[in-house]
Amino acid sequence: MTTAAMLNGRATAPIESLLQEQRIFAPPAEFTATARLKSQAEYERLYRQSMDQPEQFWREMSDRLHWSEKPTVMCDWSHPPFARWFTGGKINASYNCLDRHINHGLGDKPALLWEGEPGDRKVLTYRQLHREVCRMANVLKAQGVKTGDRVAIYMPMIPEAAVAMLACARIGAVHTVVFGGFAAEALADRINDAKAVAVITADGGWRRGKIVELKKNVDAALAKTPTVQRCLVVRRTGQSLAMTAGRDSWYHDLVAGVSDVCPAEPLDSEHPLFILYTSGTTGKPKGVVHTTAGYLLGALLTCEYVFDLKDKDVYWCTADIGWVTGHSYTVYGPLACGATTLLYEGAPNFPDMDRFWDLIERYHVSVFYTAPTAIRAFVKWGEKYPQRHDLSSLRLLGTVGEPINPEAWTWYHRVIGGRRCPIVDTWWQTETGSIMCTPLPGITATKPGSCAVPFFGVDLAVVDRQGRELPPNVGGFLVIRRPWPSMLRTLYGDDERFKQQYWREIEPFYFTGDGARRDADGYFWVMGRVDDVVNVAGHRLGTMEVESAMVAHPKVAEAAVVGRPDELKGQALAAFVTLKAGAEPDESLRQELKAWVGKEIGAIARPDEVRFTEALPKTRSGKIMRRLLRDIAAGKETVGDTSTLEDYSVLAALRQDRE
Ligand code: ATP
Ligand code: MG
């Protein structure tokens, strides 16, 4: 079903809610004692101010940034949906992430801690990172890259990846980072869409003990990208490569002897900082444009309030820089707050399934941010891996990317957080730039599966087709009703698609594409994407609740539920299930699971079909691609856009196993 079809449905309550999670976890007193925000009253005061006096609120907040020229108008919404924030201001993101801290005496503080998959390590202090950024910025300039030019970054998770982003920001070049796991075709598409003039890459990177051939993919991509003039290659793996004369250069050759002085370019607040393509969970990726000041302020404030980052924290966000989470919460946010951020190159299961826990123990990570897909993998692998390590340095955990099933949440809380760490379940999107809805860790009592309350300045609501707010616990469309600083400004080169995609469905609001309900305490519960809503005998069900009921079964590791056509009911539920280590995928378990869901949340949600599978189709960012499962469940021969699929063999395997 398309979003439009869904929205045109008759119901005023577009999604029914079946699951009521009752558990609640108050923030530990020790955490609250030192938290940046300590009381609900403080949150409410700030939130109210952000709603009632936004100009004043944002003027005060904008003082957290360093400006070459202060802005005069905070928000210009005179041409919706095209917002302008902090107009009149001049600013540089790289300056705010580096120079500002050095000027405040943090030059010798570690900015980046890095570990390669083979175990090699590097620490860059703020001063050292600043030096590397200035040098790369000077190299880019010498290669003819100018303010406003687009530069594609296709790198492994090595310090030079962050250096490249900040070097672009320093001179006002617009970066577009392409995840290093994408093949040549996907890279070429993104380069062409962004019309990039240069590519920064590496000879390769390490993943599960093997070399990822980045430069070979670049060579294949650049055969189809007329705009690219220059390709800079960082040496990582050291293998020998074919270099194309006149186009390719080794970065270490270019940077030798280059000055480490490069003043940061004062840029307009609205100067584009980057273009980033979405994950492609729901279709063809969109080239989301973010600008400088508003984006940076969003990343900075959420790092301070949501991750409660303080001077002594060692912070680790496991997201690749190819995703927005890597942009906002590995690079820009933590560096804008002067924090220490860990970068790890490789896989979580190399050399063994305890690599993350080993890293946390050795680096004394105190704040850890990862995704439900990773947590479900950890659950599947078993508790013995985290138990090998001392995780007592952790004080706060976070999750982002998909709705987290309450069972996975409680596992994370108990096994990784030792029951002492609050969990921030943060809802946001590539388009929103920074966290929009989240617990505040020192004050919000958390409910597993809920992303809690809106962040400052975020007018989040659950509404019906006409944009009317729905009563508590009625599922509907999740919208944002006013502009916010870190919002996307457009889709690159396609203002019309930007309007269509986000602003036409529930005018005049920004429509997120997600379904949600808000409970009587004002907590938001994201119920999945409205595209994925299933209509069973006139009942509209979100996928998240049925999946969570499945995952609550002790043998289930992961589940994806989709609708398939059914003559009687309109749609029938098909569940794709992966099991925990040791569980047998047999007929009796199949029947048991159907009955289990019926008992947990009601007969209407009882799946008609349960298929066991080794793996679910996911995007490269680890999100379940239900649209592909829908096609498979319907027995279709061909499926939709698979360019962002992580592993093609999963699809073939899924077709074979039928009930
Ligand atoms: P595309 O837009 O190309 O289909 P995508 O939506 O997966 O891809 P992202 O911007 O990476 O691309 O993901 C944002 C989406 O992820 C949200 O709209 C929501 O569906 C989901 N999401 C992110 N965080 C959470 C969360 N904490 N709880 C529930 N859902 C979440
Ligand atoms: Mg999306």
XYZ file of C-alpha atoms and ligand atoms in Angstrom:
691
model
C 0.000 0.000 0.000
C 1.275 3.452 -0.774
C 1.348 6.248 1.738
C -1.359 8.048 -0.193
C -3.640 5.004 -0.151
C -3.002 4.631 3.535
C -3.749 8.259 4.227
C -6.952 8.169 2.246
C -8.281 5.357 4.393
C -11.578 5.923 6.125
C -10.400 5.704 9.711
C -9.888 8.713 11.906
C -7.705 6.459 14.039
C -5.375 5.392 11.263
C -3.488 2.779 13.270
C -4.806 0.591 16.041
C -2.671 -0.014 19.037
C -2.664 -3.440 20.654
C 0.478 -3.570 22.711
C 0.605 -1.833 26.054
C 4.032 -1.944 27.594
C 3.731 -1.281 31.322
C 7.303 -1.401 32.589
C 8.860 1.867 33.636
C 12.401 2.708 34.722
C 13.112 5.806 36.764
C 16.482 7.483 36.192
C 18.989 6.336 38.821
C 19.593 8.971 41.501
C 23.391 8.787 40.971
C 22.887 9.676 37.344
C 20.539 12.547 38.045
C 22.885 13.990 40.657
C 25.455 14.948 38.020
C 23.205 15.305 34.966
C 23.056 18.516 32.991
C 19.273 18.570 33.307
C 18.117 17.494 36.749
C 14.433 18.194 37.057
C 11.278 17.818 35.067
C 10.467 21.443 35.848
C 13.694 22.521 34.149
C 12.833 20.502 31.039
C 9.330 21.925 30.983
C 10.511 25.483 31.423
C 12.954 25.194 28.534
C 10.486 23.334 26.339
C 7.779 25.918 26.995
C 10.157 28.733 26.245
C 11.161 27.055 22.973
C 7.474 26.901 21.990
C 6.226 30.225 23.351
C 9.212 32.489 22.738
C 11.159 30.757 20.004
C 13.093 33.843 18.870
C 14.386 34.443 22.358
C 15.008 30.773 23.031
C 17.046 30.260 19.861
C 18.904 33.528 20.294
C 20.086 32.330 23.706
C 20.899 28.845 22.457
C 22.782 30.170 19.446
C 25.267 31.727 21.857
C 26.670 28.220 22.356
C 28.245 28.564 18.927
C 31.069 30.780 17.806
C 29.956 33.283 15.175
C 32.101 35.473 12.945
C 28.986 37.577 12.676
C 25.949 37.119 14.898
C 22.637 36.329 13.231
C 19.886 38.923 13.231
C 16.778 36.814 12.551
C 16.513 33.407 14.206
C 13.937 31.774 11.963
C 12.613 32.991 8.650
C 9.544 30.945 7.700
C 8.185 33.404 5.186
C 8.478 30.943 2.272
C 7.359 27.599 3.640
C 8.435 24.870 3.344
C 11.802 26.546 2.738
C 13.120 27.620 6.126
C 16.078 29.860 6.820
C 17.659 29.912 10.236
C 20.027 32.366 11.888
C 20.020 34.677 8.897
C 22.620 37.373 8.807
C 25.003 35.122 10.719
C 28.446 34.029 9.552
C 29.895 30.856 10.945
C 32.186 27.911 10.254
C 31.438 24.385 11.457
C 35.058 23.258 11.471
C 36.044 26.296 13.534
C 33.340 25.443 16.041
C 34.488 21.827 16.258
C 38.199 22.620 16.574
C 39.620 26.130 16.922
C 37.040 27.179 19.495
C 38.110 24.398 21.883
C 41.802 24.997 21.353
C 41.216 28.665 22.179
C 39.540 27.518 25.384
C 42.519 25.437 26.453
C 41.379 22.022 25.247
C 44.142 21.650 22.657
C 45.680 18.644 24.371
C 42.425 16.839 25.041
C 41.854 13.750 22.881
C 39.289 14.548 20.227
C 39.379 11.260 18.321
C 40.291 7.863 19.670
C 40.626 5.465 16.810
C 41.027 1.730 16.497
C 41.394 -0.113 13.215
C 39.946 -3.560 12.812
C 43.373 -5.224 12.812
C 44.013 -3.554 16.179
C 46.135 -0.563 15.138
C 45.406 2.579 17.131
C 45.687 6.327 16.968
C 44.770 9.222 19.231
C 44.319 12.726 17.849
C 44.090 15.614 20.277
C 42.081 18.675 19.326
C 45.327 20.370 18.293
C 46.436 17.434 16.175
C 43.047 17.048 14.556
C 42.999 20.763 13.797
C 46.386 20.461 12.121
C 45.296 17.523 9.953
C 42.086 19.292 8.972
C 43.948 22.463 7.982
C 46.403 20.472 5.914
C 43.700 18.580 4.080
C 41.769 21.800 3.521
C 44.878 23.305 1.932
C 45.281 20.237 -0.270
C 41.674 20.521 -1.415
C 42.179 24.169 -2.264
C 45.358 23.359 -4.184
C 43.390 20.747 -6.127
C 40.985 23.442 -7.210
C 38.100 22.672 -4.849
C 36.152 25.841 -4.089
C 33.459 26.993 -1.699
C 30.162 25.453 -2.754
C 31.734 22.579 -4.735
C 30.535 19.104 -3.795
C 33.079 16.561 -2.650
C 32.242 12.870 -2.297
C 33.836 11.055 0.626
C 34.010 7.268 0.287
C 36.142 6.066 3.132
C 36.609 3.410 5.740
C 36.131 4.462 9.363
C 39.589 5.966 9.782
C 40.519 9.364 11.233
C 40.996 10.765 7.732
C 37.263 10.298 7.128
C 36.430 12.789 9.870
C 39.344 14.970 8.753
C 37.913 15.032 5.227
C 34.468 16.119 6.433
C 35.898 18.895 8.576
C 38.317 19.983 5.839
C 35.411 20.419 3.441
C 33.480 22.324 6.104
C 36.498 24.538 6.689
C 36.579 25.833 3.124
C 32.830 25.662 2.507
C 32.912 22.679 0.165
C 29.776 20.561 0.530
C 30.549 16.976 1.436
C 28.521 13.998 0.504
C 29.650 10.944 2.386
C 28.839 7.647 0.727
C 28.900 4.588 2.969
C 32.019 2.535 2.255
C 29.944 -0.647 1.986
C 28.134 0.565 -1.112
C 29.127 -0.836 -4.484
C 30.329 1.190 -7.480
C 26.854 1.672 -8.911
C 25.421 3.249 -5.752
C 28.510 5.429 -5.424
C 28.224 6.627 -9.034
C 24.521 7.431 -8.594
C 25.205 9.585 -5.561
C 28.201 11.330 -7.129
C 26.139 12.114 -10.211
C 23.135 13.311 -8.270
C 25.358 15.639 -6.218
C 27.543 16.571 -9.246
C 30.656 16.140 -7.139
C 33.898 17.573 -8.501
C 36.237 15.480 -6.348
C 36.325 12.199 -4.464
C 38.258 11.452 -1.305
C 38.772 7.754 -0.775
C 41.286 5.199 0.498
C 43.024 2.238 -1.073
C 40.803 0.041 1.055
C 39.531 -0.629 4.537
C 39.319 -3.632 6.831
C 36.088 -5.512 7.418
C 35.905 -8.977 8.981
C 39.550 -9.563 8.294
C 39.282 -8.777 4.594
C 40.110 -5.728 2.534
C 37.173 -3.741 1.186
C 38.363 -2.608 -2.234
C 37.308 1.013 -2.058
C 39.558 2.381 -4.750
C 38.540 -0.349 -7.206
C 34.905 0.619 -6.652
C 35.813 4.268 -7.167
C 37.520 3.398 -10.456
C 34.407 1.614 -11.666
C 32.165 4.462 -10.491
C 34.291 7.227 -12.000
C 33.923 5.694 -15.453
C 30.347 7.035 -15.259
C 30.753 10.326 -13.433
C 31.582 13.182 -15.806
C 31.785 15.849 -13.089
C 34.660 14.366 -11.087
C 38.016 16.012 -11.782
C 40.145 14.786 -8.902
C 40.453 11.712 -6.752
C 42.496 11.754 -3.537
C 43.529 8.377 -2.162
C 44.472 7.904 1.488
C 46.773 4.976 2.171
C 45.160 2.582 4.614
C 45.785 -1.018 3.610
C 48.979 -0.382 1.665
C 48.133 -2.551 -1.326
C 49.314 -1.412 -4.743
C 46.746 0.250 -6.931
C 46.192 1.461 -10.442
C 46.208 5.261 -10.414
C 44.746 7.233 -13.292
C 47.176 9.976 -14.291
C 45.790 13.496 -14.111
C 42.908 12.394 -11.893
C 44.190 10.261 -9.008
C 46.785 11.227 -6.410
C 48.009 9.664 -3.216
C 47.008 11.934 -0.393
C 50.342 11.506 1.390
C 52.143 12.829 -1.701
C 49.904 15.857 -1.956
C 50.044 16.720 1.724
C 53.811 16.464 2.107
C 55.109 19.891 3.041
C 51.682 21.530 2.940
C 51.071 24.298 5.453
C 48.989 23.589 8.526
C 47.631 27.103 8.549
C 44.215 27.416 6.955
C 41.843 30.025 8.329
C 38.261 28.818 8.510
C 36.050 30.460 5.902
C 33.241 32.501 7.522
C 30.140 31.166 5.793
C 26.521 32.146 5.683
C 24.398 30.375 8.292
C 22.487 28.794 5.429
C 25.559 27.703 3.488
C 25.068 23.976 2.714
C 27.251 21.833 4.941
C 26.489 18.479 3.392
C 24.218 16.382 1.237
C 23.430 12.936 2.555
C 21.364 10.219 0.957
C 18.801 8.458 3.182
C 19.014 4.754 3.965
C 16.550 3.661 1.308
C 14.351 1.657 3.652
C 11.205 2.841 1.928
C 12.438 3.422 -1.622
C 14.978 5.282 -3.698
C 17.329 7.310 -1.455
C 16.784 11.055 -1.197
C 19.614 13.626 -1.266
C 18.948 15.476 1.972
C 20.537 18.941 2.180
C 21.678 20.313 5.544
C 23.033 23.786 6.110
C 25.635 25.013 8.536
C 24.401 26.880 11.594
C 21.068 25.250 12.352
C 22.399 21.758 11.800
C 25.419 22.306 13.991
C 23.369 23.813 16.790
C 20.973 20.846 16.710
C 23.842 18.357 16.884
C 25.561 20.299 19.668
C 22.527 20.775 21.908
C 21.360 17.188 21.634
C 24.844 15.910 22.469
C 24.853 18.071 25.561
C 21.348 17.334 26.797
C 20.600 13.856 25.481
C 24.022 12.265 25.874
C 24.808 14.511 28.801
C 28.367 14.752 27.498
C 30.872 16.082 29.977
C 34.538 16.710 30.057
C 35.598 13.243 31.228
C 33.302 11.172 29.048
C 34.543 8.769 26.438
C 31.742 8.651 23.968
C 31.173 6.012 21.312
C 28.563 6.061 18.595
C 28.913 2.906 16.502
C 27.298 4.327 13.370
C 29.324 4.569 10.211
C 29.994 8.109 9.013
C 28.097 7.116 5.872
C 24.856 7.590 7.821
C 23.445 10.698 9.404
C 24.053 9.257 12.860
C 27.755 9.144 12.064
C 27.602 12.763 10.907
C 25.736 14.182 13.878
C 26.876 11.888 16.657
C 30.344 10.661 15.736
C 31.707 13.822 14.173
C 29.878 17.147 14.399
C 27.933 16.866 17.645
C 30.610 15.463 19.960
C 33.348 17.632 18.454
C 31.160 20.724 18.680
C 30.867 19.999 22.424
C 34.585 19.386 22.854
C 34.076 15.722 23.750
C 36.256 12.677 23.148
C 34.756 10.464 20.454
C 35.761 6.913 19.569
C 35.947 5.699 15.992
C 36.195 1.975 15.238
C 36.850 0.752 11.736
C 35.569 -2.770 11.617
C 32.887 -5.338 12.313
C 31.366 -6.072 15.732
C 32.152 -9.763 15.354
C 35.818 -9.623 14.454
C 37.928 -11.366 15.567
C 35.137 -12.577 17.854
C 31.637 -11.562 18.841
C 32.866 -9.577 21.818
C 34.766 -6.893 19.923
C 32.471 -4.034 21.001
C 32.624 -5.051 24.665
C 36.366 -5.373 24.425
C 36.556 -1.821 23.030
C 34.301 -0.471 25.761
C 36.451 -2.088 28.431
C 39.790 -0.932 27.023
C 38.753 2.642 26.212
C 36.570 3.054 29.315
C 33.655 4.125 27.161
C 31.082 5.901 29.303
C 28.369 6.791 26.785
C 27.478 4.233 24.122
C 25.070 4.774 21.210
C 24.076 2.008 18.825
C 21.150 0.638 16.804
C 18.418 -1.927 17.464
C 19.743 -4.105 14.649
C 23.063 -4.398 16.503
C 21.342 -5.053 19.821
C 19.271 -7.838 18.276
C 22.454 -9.383 16.898
C 24.025 -9.229 20.373
C 20.954 -10.920 21.839
C 21.202 -13.615 19.198
C 24.903 -14.203 19.834
C 24.313 -14.556 23.561
C 25.205 -13.012 26.898
C 28.484 -14.791 27.273
C 30.231 -12.252 25.035
C 29.487 -9.130 27.073
C 30.062 -11.150 30.228
C 33.688 -11.598 29.276
C 34.305 -7.894 29.842
C 34.173 -5.221 32.481
C 31.541 -2.773 31.261
C 31.397 -0.746 34.451
C 32.699 2.407 32.751
C 29.324 2.766 30.985
C 26.911 5.305 32.438
C 24.480 5.971 29.592
C 23.206 3.948 26.632
C 21.441 5.080 23.502
C 19.634 3.572 20.539
C 18.482 4.872 17.164
C 17.408 3.695 13.738
C 14.289 1.621 14.216
C 11.680 1.108 16.878
C 13.333 -0.999 19.553
C 11.326 -4.006 20.696
C 10.791 -3.883 24.459
C 12.539 -7.251 24.918
C 15.655 -5.989 23.174
C 15.456 -2.824 25.264
C 15.344 -4.724 28.571
C 18.201 -6.978 27.458
C 20.288 -3.902 26.632
C 19.392 -2.382 29.981
C 20.204 -5.494 31.994
C 23.134 -7.090 30.166
C 25.010 -4.082 28.804
C 23.882 -1.360 31.173
C 24.052 -3.523 34.303
C 20.641 -2.058 35.240
C 22.385 1.164 36.221
C 22.512 3.032 32.903
C 19.555 5.006 31.577
C 18.703 4.270 27.943
C 17.898 7.076 25.552
C 15.753 5.754 22.688
C 16.191 8.598 20.242
C 13.793 9.094 17.360
C 15.007 11.163 14.433
C 15.725 10.995 10.716
C 18.332 11.950 8.164
C 15.960 14.780 7.364
C 15.716 16.084 10.920
C 19.505 16.361 11.301
C 19.443 15.804 15.037
C 17.453 13.981 17.711
C 13.804 15.062 17.832
C 12.216 12.849 20.458
C 14.031 11.232 23.353
C 14.185 10.723 27.069
C 16.352 13.259 28.924
C 18.524 10.814 30.821
C 18.606 12.526 34.209
C 14.892 13.193 34.447
C 12.717 11.071 32.172
C 11.443 7.750 33.509
C 11.862 5.466 30.515
C 9.371 3.001 29.069
C 10.849 0.240 26.885
C 9.873 0.865 23.270
C 8.982 4.532 23.691
C 11.147 7.405 22.495
C 9.558 9.537 25.222
C 9.269 13.301 24.807
C 10.058 15.966 22.209
C 13.349 17.798 22.356
C 13.445 21.584 22.723
C 11.881 23.407 19.832
C 10.266 20.288 18.389
C 6.520 20.598 17.954
C 5.867 16.890 17.505
C 2.332 15.546 17.249
C 0.259 12.524 16.303
C -2.485 13.625 13.967
C -5.140 12.356 11.590
C -5.331 12.961 7.858
C -6.596 16.496 8.417
C -3.804 17.339 10.790
C -5.978 17.229 13.915
C -4.220 16.010 17.010
C -5.455 12.593 18.119
C -6.357 11.655 21.688
C -3.951 9.615 23.840
C -3.134 6.088 22.672
C -4.753 6.484 19.273
C -2.315 5.668 16.489
C -1.852 8.191 13.702
C 0.626 10.139 11.626
C 3.716 11.557 13.240
C 4.238 15.159 12.155
C 6.340 18.155 13.153
C 4.267 21.310 13.166
C 6.863 24.030 12.968
C 10.351 24.450 11.551
C 13.389 23.526 13.647
C 17.026 24.607 13.178
C 18.513 21.307 11.973
C 15.749 20.484 9.511
C 16.596 19.579 5.951
C 16.326 22.542 3.622
C 15.485 20.648 0.444
C 16.328 17.527 -1.543
C 19.363 18.325 -3.601
C 18.387 19.808 -6.945
C 14.751 18.836 -6.495
C 12.639 21.342 -4.578
C 9.499 19.806 -6.055
C 10.228 16.338 -4.700
C 11.039 17.945 -1.343
C 7.569 19.492 -1.237
C 5.842 16.338 -2.423
C 7.696 14.017 -0.135
C 7.278 15.852 3.161
C 4.830 18.719 2.966
C 1.857 17.767 0.809
C 0.392 14.834 2.659
C -0.640 16.575 5.865
C -0.480 20.259 5.049
C 0.906 22.491 6.434
C 2.980 20.138 8.581
C 6.164 18.189 8.000
C 5.118 14.554 7.673
C 7.722 12.084 8.896
C 6.335 9.015 7.148
C 6.093 7.247 10.502
C 3.046 6.137 12.445
C 2.917 6.705 16.186
C 0.753 7.091 19.233
C 1.200 9.315 22.234
C 0.257 7.866 25.604
C -1.556 9.547 28.468
C 1.774 10.671 29.982
C 2.690 12.405 26.744
C 5.234 9.759 25.654
C 5.571 8.989 21.957
C 5.574 5.396 20.679
C 6.663 5.006 17.072
C 4.666 2.157 15.529
C 6.585 1.793 12.279
C 6.218 3.419 8.909
C 2.773 4.157 7.627
C 3.762 2.474 4.354
C 4.110 -0.734 6.339
C 0.748 -0.561 8.087
C -1.240 -3.728 7.509
C -4.991 -3.781 7.054
C -6.437 -6.990 8.475
C -10.205 -7.282 8.232
C -10.608 -3.540 8.613
C -8.081 -3.222 11.421
C -4.999 -1.165 10.682
C -2.025 -2.562 12.491
C 1.470 -1.136 12.786
C 4.276 -3.645 12.314
C 6.206 -2.743 15.442
C 3.684 -4.090 17.932
C 3.223 -7.468 16.277
C 6.982 -7.810 15.869
C 7.573 -6.880 19.480
C 5.120 -9.546 20.581
C 7.084 -12.082 18.504
C 10.422 -10.946 19.870
C 9.081 -11.305 23.400
C 9.048 -15.086 22.816
C 12.185 -16.530 24.406
C 13.326 -18.315 21.223
C 12.919 -15.383 18.812
C 15.796 -13.054 18.005
C 14.227 -10.881 15.329
C 10.945 -10.616 13.472
C 9.505 -8.679 10.563
C 5.801 -8.646 9.893
C 4.168 -7.655 6.615
C 0.772 -7.925 4.975
C 0.097 -10.147 2.006
C -3.074 -10.090 -0.090
C -5.866 -12.209 1.325
C -9.255 -12.683 -0.313
C -11.199 -12.750 2.909
C -9.417 -10.323 5.181
C -7.961 -7.885 2.679
C -4.543 -8.590 4.056
C -3.145 -11.449 6.081
C -0.115 -11.211 8.325
C 3.085 -12.920 7.303
C 5.904 -13.025 9.858
C 9.539 -13.594 8.997
C 11.404 -14.803 12.045
C 15.014 -15.436 12.983
C 15.695 -17.550 16.040
C 18.212 -17.339 18.835
C 21.184 -19.687 18.846
C 20.052 -23.235 19.656
C 16.321 -22.892 18.830
C 14.856 -25.386 16.314
C 12.810 -23.947 13.431
C 10.125 -26.644 13.311
C 6.372 -26.927 12.838
C 5.591 -27.003 16.520
C 7.462 -23.749 17.123
C 5.626 -22.232 14.184
C 2.266 -23.053 15.754
C 3.515 -21.989 19.145
C 4.525 -18.560 17.817
C 1.182 -17.957 16.158
C -0.619 -18.829 19.358
C 1.831 -16.733 21.369
C 1.105 -13.566 19.403
C -2.617 -14.236 19.612
C -2.330 -14.510 23.359
C 0.041 -11.545 23.814
C -1.819 -8.948 21.813
C -5.004 -10.476 20.422
C -6.380 -12.846 17.820
C -6.517 -10.160 15.165
C -2.717 -9.931 15.180
C -2.167 -13.691 14.993
C 0.045 -14.276 11.935
C -1.391 -16.462 9.204
C 2.044 -17.463 8.126
C 5.362 -17.769 9.972
C 8.520 -18.236 7.974
C 11.817 -19.018 9.626
C 14.866 -17.473 8.093
C 18.557 -17.158 8.851
C 18.516 -13.443 8.122
C 16.154 -10.635 7.192
C 16.710 -8.303 4.253
C 18.174 -5.088 5.609
C 19.509 -1.836 4.311
C 23.216 -1.267 4.644
C 22.405 0.765 7.723
C 20.802 -2.318 9.240
C 17.103 -1.542 8.929
C 14.603 -4.205 7.998
C 13.301 -3.693 4.438
C 9.682 -4.705 4.833
C 8.809 -3.523 1.332
C 10.925 -6.380 -0.071
C 9.344 -8.845 2.330
C 5.913 -7.688 1.202
C 6.759 -8.603 -2.362
C 8.147 -11.951 -1.293
C 5.142 -12.732 0.881
C 2.883 -11.911 -2.057
C 4.882 -14.339 -4.202
C 6.008 -11.632 -6.627
C 8.870 -12.548 -8.916
C 10.582 -9.182 -8.953
C 10.940 -6.834 -6.043
C 11.390 -3.053 -5.816
C 14.598 -1.017 -5.627
C 17.291 -3.220 -4.051
C 20.223 -0.836 -4.489
C 20.584 -0.336 -0.752
C 20.112 -3.984 0.216
C 22.874 -5.331 2.397
C 22.992 -8.927 1.232
C 21.320 -10.148 -1.937
C 21.586 -13.819 -1.008
C 19.088 -13.211 1.793
C 16.362 -12.613 -0.787
C 17.006 -15.873 -2.598
C 16.958 -17.803 0.661
C 13.683 -16.170 1.688
C 11.951 -17.218 -1.503
C 12.799 -20.844 -0.864
C 11.439 -21.229 2.617
C 7.666 -21.234 2.397
C 5.168 -22.497 4.878
P 14.386 6.190 3.501
O 13.818 7.477 3.989
O 15.317 6.337 2.365
O 13.356 5.130 3.311
P 15.161 5.685 6.239
O 13.890 6.381 6.595
O 15.407 4.352 6.845
O 15.331 5.588 4.673
P 16.822 7.257 7.983
O 16.699 8.714 7.868
O 18.151 6.673 8.248
O 16.374 6.632 6.611
O 15.872 6.688 9.099
C 14.861 7.423 9.748
C 13.735 6.496 10.150
O 14.219 5.494 11.061
C 12.616 7.145 10.912
O 11.696 7.763 10.041
C 12.003 5.957 11.659
O 11.173 5.203 10.798
C 13.210 5.139 11.998
N 13.705 5.446 13.368
C 14.845 6.074 13.685
N 15.013 6.126 15.015
C 13.945 5.534 15.572
C 13.528 5.275 16.920
N 14.260 5.618 17.953
N 12.347 4.651 17.092
C 11.588 4.289 16.048
N 11.936 4.484 14.761
C 13.096 5.095 14.517
Mg 12.996 8.017 5.808
